[in-house]
Amino acid sequence: VAAAARPGTLELKGRGGPLGQIPLVIVDDGTAYVSAARLAGLLKGQWSVKGPRGILSVGKRSVQFTRNQARAIVTGQAVQLESAPRVSASDWLIPEDFLAKGLARLAPGVTASKAAAPAPRPPGKPIRAARPAVTLGELRYRSYPSFTRVVVESAGALAHAVSADKGEIRVRLGGLSLPGPHVEEVDDGLVKELRLEPAAGEVVLRAILDGQAGEVKDMVLEDPHRVVIDIYRPKEPTSREGGAPSRAQPLRLIVLDAGHGGHDPGATGPSGLTEKEVVLDVTRRVARMVEDGLGLKVALTRESDAFVPLRDRTNFGNKQRADLFVSIHANAHPRSVSEGVETYFLSSEATDNEARQVAALENGVVQLEGAQSRQKFNVLKSILWDLAQSEFQEESSSLAETVQDSMTRSLRLVNRGVKQAGFYVLGGAAMPAILIEIGFITNSREEKKLATPEHREAIARAIYAGLSEYRQRYNQRMRMSDAPPGKAAASPGKAEATR
Ligand SMILES: [Zn+2]
């Protein structure tokens, strides 16, 4: 959550005076929402859900929200909102900007403003003894090479207790209210399915295992409230017993990810050259060089002009247990004079506005994925956040610097530097991951160069040289970490790292 976005409370005022207060709910990406049911209550209106639509009516006026749509219809007129409503098991959350853009049409005379003080309690009345039950926000999971992460997001703090039963991990969740059982199929070879069920006054999350599980770790995160359970795969019998889990291993496999593809062309140059075509060619060249020159294995997320959803790209890397993930793209910029190369690594905070725009452009592809993916878009955002600044950030930053240095040294292109931003394609990677923008295809001079095999070869060689240098340093550190203890260097690329 962006540092500035702290939860707050809004005060609704009507012509006749204050109507009451409504708390803001801030989700993982910093967007603020209000509860549809509470808003209806304050406006003395009705909230009802019919299929994909939620309707808030006040007297004869009404506003209609639709699942996954950032557009509301207020008394027959469309209003574009910052984001789509978030739908949980028990309530809908309406983007806060509806209050500025649509409230006046729905309920003339009613305004919302930041509340100065916490909601006053009627004098003399005691604070309610029994705390109200906390509603479920979302149950989600993500499979990593060495563990499966299960996240229960809720509207408030939950008490939890983990226990292992035969064939399942059970997590008792105190204080959670659940309208009915909720089943999520996982089938990742470790967890078969997740079941969230009401049981004896509380709720139990059952992770049904496929076989055995190793260690189970749990933690609690806030903003939003989450109980995070990491279920590890059992240790392989070959791993040395007693000692630390396998120390730094030599680099073995690099996943190269050519951006875009298929019905997603990426950026397009003034004379029609597409990003998807350029980056696939460059990626193939890098692959050949790495295999021949470094003797490392390379796997490509796409080898042809095919569409690959963002999530599948890192999933592929995770399944292959890749040591590095390198995504290759070409920039677009409305100012056609922009030029140069830049390398990114993942961060929830963008370096600057421009970095944020680049990430937004690259992330936009989600709109081209099916409806299902669009639905998972928010999940993806949350996962990015669940990585809690990612155990690989330092290593990714060092990889990014090495590659960026190599590229600007040998290509004599403008060095736009190493930057950070929230690229979803990097979000799920359980390994150091970077995204390289090899040039501005929207700049006609760079487009011309990008069209030539010579320039593509030069770019590929520069990326290759960067990877080669990174490997050299990596090996140096590895030798040091095999040296007597005390001199041990950090071992990068280990998915086992925990917080
Ligand atoms: Zn791109």
PDB file of N, CA and C in Angstrom, residues 60-119:
ATOM      1  N   LYS A  60     -36.124   7.174  -6.104  1.00  0.00           N
ATOM      2  CA  LYS A  60     -36.359   6.754  -7.488  1.00  0.00           C
ATOM      3  C   LYS A  60     -35.083   6.712  -8.300  1.00  0.00           C
ATOM      4  N   ARG A  61     -33.993   7.141  -7.679  1.00  0.00           N
ATOM      5  CA  ARG A  61     -32.724   7.174  -8.429  1.00  0.00           C
ATOM      6  C   ARG A  61     -31.899   5.944  -8.104  1.00  0.00           C
ATOM      7  N   SER A  62     -31.069   5.542  -9.062  1.00  0.00           N
ATOM      8  CA  SER A  62     -30.238   4.379  -8.773  1.00  0.00           C
ATOM      9  C   SER A  62     -28.921   4.425  -9.545  1.00  0.00           C
ATOM     10  N   VAL A  63     -27.946   3.702  -9.025  1.00  0.00           N
ATOM     11  CA  VAL A  63     -26.678   3.532  -9.720  1.00  0.00           C
ATOM     12  C   VAL A  63     -26.429   2.035  -9.862  1.00  0.00           C
ATOM     13  N   GLN A  64     -25.924   1.681 -11.031  1.00  0.00           N
ATOM     14  CA  GLN A  64     -25.665   0.271 -11.295  1.00  0.00           C
ATOM     15  C   GLN A  64     -24.169   0.044 -11.488  1.00  0.00           C
ATOM     16  N   PHE A  65     -23.607  -0.869 -10.670  1.00  0.00           N
ATOM     17  CA  PHE A  65     -22.210  -1.269 -10.820  1.00  0.00           C
ATOM     18  C   PHE A  65     -22.181  -2.663 -11.442  1.00  0.00           C
ATOM     19  N   THR A  66     -21.104  -2.962 -12.160  1.00  0.00           N
ATOM     20  CA  THR A  66     -20.967  -4.290 -12.758  1.00  0.00           C
ATOM     21  C   THR A  66     -19.621  -4.865 -12.363  1.00  0.00           C
ATOM     22  N   ARG A  67     -19.633  -6.141 -12.039  1.00  0.00           N
ATOM     23  CA  ARG A  67     -18.385  -6.853 -11.725  1.00  0.00           C
ATOM     24  C   ARG A  67     -17.346  -6.609 -12.792  1.00  0.00           C
ATOM     25  N   ASN A  68     -16.108  -6.382 -12.403  1.00  0.00           N
ATOM     26  CA  ASN A  68     -14.970  -6.235 -13.320  1.00  0.00           C
ATOM     27  C   ASN A  68     -15.094  -5.055 -14.266  1.00  0.00           C
ATOM     28  N   GLN A  69     -16.009  -4.146 -13.979  1.00  0.00           N
ATOM     29  CA  GLN A  69     -16.119  -2.980 -14.847  1.00  0.00           C
ATOM     30  C   GLN A  69     -15.941  -1.702 -14.048  1.00  0.00           C
ATOM     31  N   ALA A  70     -15.073  -0.829 -14.566  1.00  0.00           N
ATOM     32  CA  ALA A  70     -14.799   0.417 -13.872  1.00  0.00           C
ATOM     33  C   ALA A  70     -15.792   1.491 -14.304  1.00  0.00           C
ATOM     34  N   ARG A  71     -16.969   1.071 -14.780  1.00  0.00           N
ATOM     35  CA  ARG A  71     -17.942   2.013 -15.284  1.00  0.00           C
ATOM     36  C   ARG A  71     -19.234   1.803 -14.514  1.00  0.00           C
ATOM     37  N   ALA A  72     -19.779   2.891 -14.022  1.00  0.00           N
ATOM     38  CA  ALA A  72     -21.062   2.781 -13.327  1.00  0.00           C
ATOM     39  C   ALA A  72     -22.101   3.550 -14.126  1.00  0.00           C
ATOM     40  N   ILE A  73     -23.344   3.129 -13.990  1.00  0.00           N
ATOM     41  CA  ILE A  73     -24.430   3.854 -14.662  1.00  0.00           C
ATOM     42  C   ILE A  73     -25.250   4.534 -13.571  1.00  0.00           C
ATOM     43  N   VAL A  74     -25.161   5.875 -13.527  1.00  0.00           N
ATOM     44  CA  VAL A  74     -25.884   6.635 -12.514  1.00  0.00           C
ATOM     45  C   VAL A  74     -27.072   7.308 -13.178  1.00  0.00           C
ATOM     46  N   THR A  75     -28.252   6.998 -12.718  1.00  0.00           N
ATOM     47  CA  THR A  75     -29.503   7.491 -13.313  1.00  0.00           C
ATOM     48  C   THR A  75     -29.395   7.531 -14.837  1.00  0.00           C
ATOM     49  N   GLY A  76     -28.963   6.408 -15.393  1.00  0.00           N
ATOM     50  CA  GLY A  76     -28.930   6.257 -16.846  1.00  0.00           C
ATOM     51  C   GLY A  76     -27.697   6.812 -17.527  1.00  0.00           C
ATOM     52  N   GLN A  77     -26.812   7.451 -16.766  1.00  0.00           N
ATOM     53  CA  GLN A  77     -25.630   8.047 -17.408  1.00  0.00           C
ATOM     54  C   GLN A  77     -24.356   7.343 -16.948  1.00  0.00           C
ATOM     55  N   ALA A  78     -23.461   7.057 -17.916  1.00  0.00           N
ATOM     56  CA  ALA A  78     -22.234   6.330 -17.579  1.00  0.00           C
ATOM     57  C   ALA A  78     -21.232   7.236 -16.871  1.00  0.00           C
ATOM     58  N   VAL A  79     -20.609   6.684 -15.845  1.00  0.00           N
ATOM     59  CA  VAL A  79     -19.560   7.407 -15.119  1.00  0.00           C
ATOM     60  C   VAL A  79     -18.342   6.494 -15.055  1.00  0.00           C
ATOM     61  N   GLN A  80     -17.209   6.999 -15.530  1.00  0.00           N
ATOM     62  CA  GLN A  80     -15.985   6.198 -15.519  1.00  0.00           C
ATOM     63  C   GLN A  80     -15.314   6.301 -14.147  1.00  0.00           C
ATOM     64  N   LEU A  81     -15.065   5.164 -13.519  1.00  0.00           N
ATOM     65  CA  LEU A  81     -14.434   5.161 -12.201  1.00  0.00           C
ATOM     66  C   LEU A  81     -12.985   4.697 -12.311  1.00  0.00           C
ATOM     67  N   GLU A  82     -12.252   4.937 -11.253  1.00  0.00           N
ATOM     68  CA  GLU A  82     -10.826   4.592 -11.229  1.00  0.00           C
ATOM     69  C   GLU A  82     -10.622   3.085 -11.366  1.00  0.00           C
ATOM     70  N   SER A  83     -11.494   2.313 -10.778  1.00  0.00           N
ATOM     71  CA  SER A  83     -11.351   0.866 -10.877  1.00  0.00           C
ATOM     72  C   SER A  83     -12.713   0.199 -10.748  1.00  0.00           C
ATOM     73  N   ALA A  84     -12.719  -1.099 -10.989  1.00  0.00           N
ATOM     74  CA  ALA A  84     -13.956  -1.862 -10.883  1.00  0.00           C
ATOM     75  C   ALA A  84     -14.267  -2.106  -9.412  1.00  0.00           C
ATOM     76  N   PRO A  85     -15.537  -2.381  -9.086  1.00  0.00           N
ATOM     77  CA  PRO A  85     -15.831  -2.731  -7.691  1.00  0.00           C
ATOM     78  C   PRO A  85     -15.121  -4.021  -7.312  1.00  0.00           C
ATOM     79  N   ARG A  86     -14.822  -4.164  -6.060  1.00  0.00           N
ATOM     80  CA  ARG A  86     -14.252  -5.440  -5.598  1.00  0.00           C
ATOM     81  C   ARG A  86     -15.361  -6.216  -4.932  1.00  0.00           C
ATOM     82  N   VAL A  87     -15.514  -7.444  -5.355  1.00  0.00           N
ATOM     83  CA  VAL A  87     -16.641  -8.231  -4.883  1.00  0.00           C
ATOM     84  C   VAL A  87     -16.120  -9.305  -3.942  1.00  0.00           C
ATOM     85  N   SER A  88     -16.595  -9.292  -2.724  1.00  0.00           N
ATOM     86  CA  SER A  88     -16.192 -10.350  -1.803  1.00  0.00           C
ATOM     87  C   SER A  88     -17.410 -11.204  -1.515  1.00  0.00           C
ATOM     88  N   ALA A  89     -17.209 -12.188  -0.661  1.00  0.00           N
ATOM     89  CA  ALA A  89     -18.291 -13.127  -0.400  1.00  0.00           C
ATOM     90  C   ALA A  89     -19.525 -12.419   0.152  1.00  0.00           C
ATOM     91  N   SER A  90     -19.313 -11.343   0.909  1.00  0.00           N
ATOM     92  CA  SER A  90     -20.451 -10.784   1.628  1.00  0.00           C
ATOM     93  C   SER A  90     -20.829  -9.365   1.221  1.00  0.00           C
ATOM     94  N   ASP A  91     -19.957  -8.678   0.515  1.00  0.00           N
ATOM     95  CA  ASP A  91     -20.247  -7.267   0.232  1.00  0.00           C
ATOM     96  C   ASP A  91     -19.517  -6.843  -1.032  1.00  0.00           C
ATOM     97  N   TRP A  92     -19.944  -5.737  -1.571  1.00  0.00           N
ATOM     98  CA  TRP A  92     -19.210  -5.140  -2.683  1.00  0.00           C
ATOM     99  C   TRP A  92     -18.502  -3.911  -2.156  1.00  0.00           C
ATOM    100  N   LEU A  93     -17.295  -3.685  -2.661  1.00  0.00           N
ATOM    101  CA  LEU A  93     -16.593  -2.455  -2.344  1.00  0.00           C
ATOM    102  C   LEU A  93     -16.636  -1.558  -3.583  1.00  0.00           C
ATOM    103  N   ILE A  94     -17.063  -0.333  -3.373  1.00  0.00           N
ATOM    104  CA  ILE A  94     -17.230   0.617  -4.469  1.00  0.00           C
ATOM    105  C   ILE A  94     -16.038   1.575  -4.453  1.00  0.00           C
ATOM    106  N   PRO A  95     -15.399   1.818  -5.615  1.00  0.00           N
ATOM    107  CA  PRO A  95     -14.264   2.743  -5.625  1.00  0.00           C
ATOM    108  C   PRO A  95     -14.658   4.099  -5.028  1.00  0.00           C
ATOM    109  N   GLU A  96     -13.768   4.630  -4.218  1.00  0.00           N
ATOM    110  CA  GLU A  96     -14.072   5.873  -3.500  1.00  0.00           C
ATOM    111  C   GLU A  96     -14.434   7.008  -4.453  1.00  0.00           C
ATOM    112  N   ASP A  97     -13.799   7.020  -5.647  1.00  0.00           N
ATOM    113  CA  ASP A  97     -14.043   8.166  -6.524  1.00  0.00           C
ATOM    114  C   ASP A  97     -15.486   8.242  -7.023  1.00  0.00           C
ATOM    115  N   PHE A  98     -16.264   7.172  -6.783  1.00  0.00           N
ATOM    116  CA  PHE A  98     -17.691   7.270  -7.101  1.00  0.00           C
ATOM    117  C   PHE A  98     -18.343   8.394  -6.298  1.00  0.00           C
ATOM    118  N   LEU A  99     -17.861   8.583  -5.076  1.00  0.00           N
ATOM    119  CA  LEU A  99     -18.472   9.595  -4.214  1.00  0.00           C
ATOM    120  C   LEU A  99     -18.297  10.994  -4.806  1.00  0.00           C
ATOM    121  N   ALA A 100     -17.152  11.217  -5.472  1.00  0.00           N
ATOM    122  CA  ALA A 100     -16.919  12.525  -6.085  1.00  0.00           C
ATOM    123  C   ALA A 100     -17.626  12.627  -7.435  1.00  0.00           C
ATOM    124  N   LYS A 101     -17.695  11.483  -8.154  1.00  0.00           N
ATOM    125  CA  LYS A 101     -18.178  11.549  -9.537  1.00  0.00           C
ATOM    126  C   LYS A 101     -19.668  11.243  -9.710  1.00  0.00           C
ATOM    127  N   GLY A 102     -20.234  10.490  -8.774  1.00  0.00           N
ATOM    128  CA  GLY A 102     -21.596  10.043  -9.028  1.00  0.00           C
ATOM    129  C   GLY A 102     -22.583  10.258  -7.896  1.00  0.00           C
ATOM    130  N   LEU A 103     -22.049  10.535  -6.700  1.00  0.00           N
ATOM    131  CA  LEU A 103     -22.942  10.623  -5.543  1.00  0.00           C
ATOM    132  C   LEU A 103     -23.984  11.742  -5.697  1.00  0.00           C
ATOM    133  N   ALA A 104     -23.531  12.900  -6.222  1.00  0.00           N
ATOM    134  CA  ALA A 104     -24.438  14.043  -6.339  1.00  0.00           C
ATOM    135  C   ALA A 104     -25.621  13.735  -7.266  1.00  0.00           C
ATOM    136  N   ARG A 105     -25.386  12.877  -8.266  1.00  0.00           N
ATOM    137  CA  ARG A 105     -26.494  12.517  -9.169  1.00  0.00           C
ATOM    138  C   ARG A 105     -27.433  11.515  -8.507  1.00  0.00           C
ATOM    139  N   LEU A 106     -26.824  10.631  -7.714  1.00  0.00           N
ATOM    140  CA  LEU A 106     -27.619   9.592  -7.064  1.00  0.00           C
ATOM    141  C   LEU A 106     -28.445  10.171  -5.926  1.00  0.00           C
ATOM    142  N   ALA A 107     -27.816  11.026  -5.140  1.00  0.00           N
ATOM    143  CA  ALA A 107     -28.495  11.597  -3.978  1.00  0.00           C
ATOM    144  C   ALA A 107     -28.200  13.092  -3.942  1.00  0.00           C
ATOM    145  N   PRO A 108     -28.992  13.884  -4.683  1.00  0.00           N
ATOM    146  CA  PRO A 108     -28.713  15.320  -4.785  1.00  0.00           C
ATOM    147  C   PRO A 108     -28.601  15.960  -3.398  1.00  0.00           C
ATOM    148  N   GLY A 109     -27.577  16.775  -3.265  1.00  0.00           N
ATOM    149  CA  GLY A 109     -27.392  17.483  -2.000  1.00  0.00           C
ATOM    150  C   GLY A 109     -26.473  16.766  -1.032  1.00  0.00           C
ATOM    151  N   VAL A 110     -26.167  15.487  -1.323  1.00  0.00           N
ATOM    152  CA  VAL A 110     -25.303  14.748  -0.398  1.00  0.00           C
ATOM    153  C   VAL A 110     -23.843  14.895  -0.844  1.00  0.00           C
ATOM    154  N   THR A 111     -22.984  15.215   0.114  1.00  0.00           N
ATOM    155  CA  THR A 111     -21.554  15.324  -0.195  1.00  0.00           C
ATOM    156  C   THR A 111     -20.765  14.455   0.776  1.00  0.00           C
ATOM    157  N   ALA A 112     -19.562  14.075   0.337  1.00  0.00           N
ATOM    158  CA  ALA A 112     -18.675  13.294   1.199  1.00  0.00           C
ATOM    159  C   ALA A 112     -17.386  14.070   1.398  1.00  0.00           C
ATOM    160  N   SER A 113     -16.904  14.094   2.632  1.00  0.00           N
ATOM    161  CA  SER A 113     -15.624  14.755   2.891  1.00  0.00           C
ATOM    162  C   SER A 113     -14.899  13.991   3.973  1.00  0.00           C
ATOM    163  N   LYS A 114     -13.596  14.209   4.042  1.00  0.00           N
ATOM    164  CA  LYS A 114     -12.793  13.511   5.043  1.00  0.00           C
ATOM    165  C   LYS A 114     -13.293  13.854   6.443  1.00  0.00           C
ATOM    166  N   ALA A 115     -13.522  12.858   7.248  1.00  0.00           N
ATOM    167  CA  ALA A 115     -13.974  13.093   8.613  1.00  0.00           C
ATOM    168  C   ALA A 115     -12.785  13.557   9.454  1.00  0.00           C
ATOM    169  N   ALA A 116     -13.020  14.579  10.266  1.00  0.00           N
ATOM    170  CA  ALA A 116     -11.925  15.137  11.055  1.00  0.00           C
ATOM    171  C   ALA A 116     -11.595  14.250  12.246  1.00  0.00           C
ATOM    172  N   ALA A 117     -12.602  13.764  12.914  1.00  0.00           N
ATOM    173  CA  ALA A 117     -12.381  12.991  14.135  1.00  0.00           C
ATOM    174  C   ALA A 117     -13.027  11.629  13.986  1.00  0.00           C
ATOM    175  N   PRO A 118     -12.604  10.668  14.792  1.00  0.00           N
ATOM    176  CA  PRO A 118     -13.262   9.364  14.732  1.00  0.00           C
ATOM    177  C   PRO A 118     -14.751   9.477  15.061  1.00  0.00           C
ATOM    178  N   ALA A 119     -15.495   8.532  14.560  1.00  0.00           N
ATOM    179  CA  ALA A 119     -16.938   8.561  14.775  1.00  0.00           C
ATOM    180  C   ALA A 119     -17.261   8.674  16.265  1.00  0.00           C
TER     181      ALA A 119
END
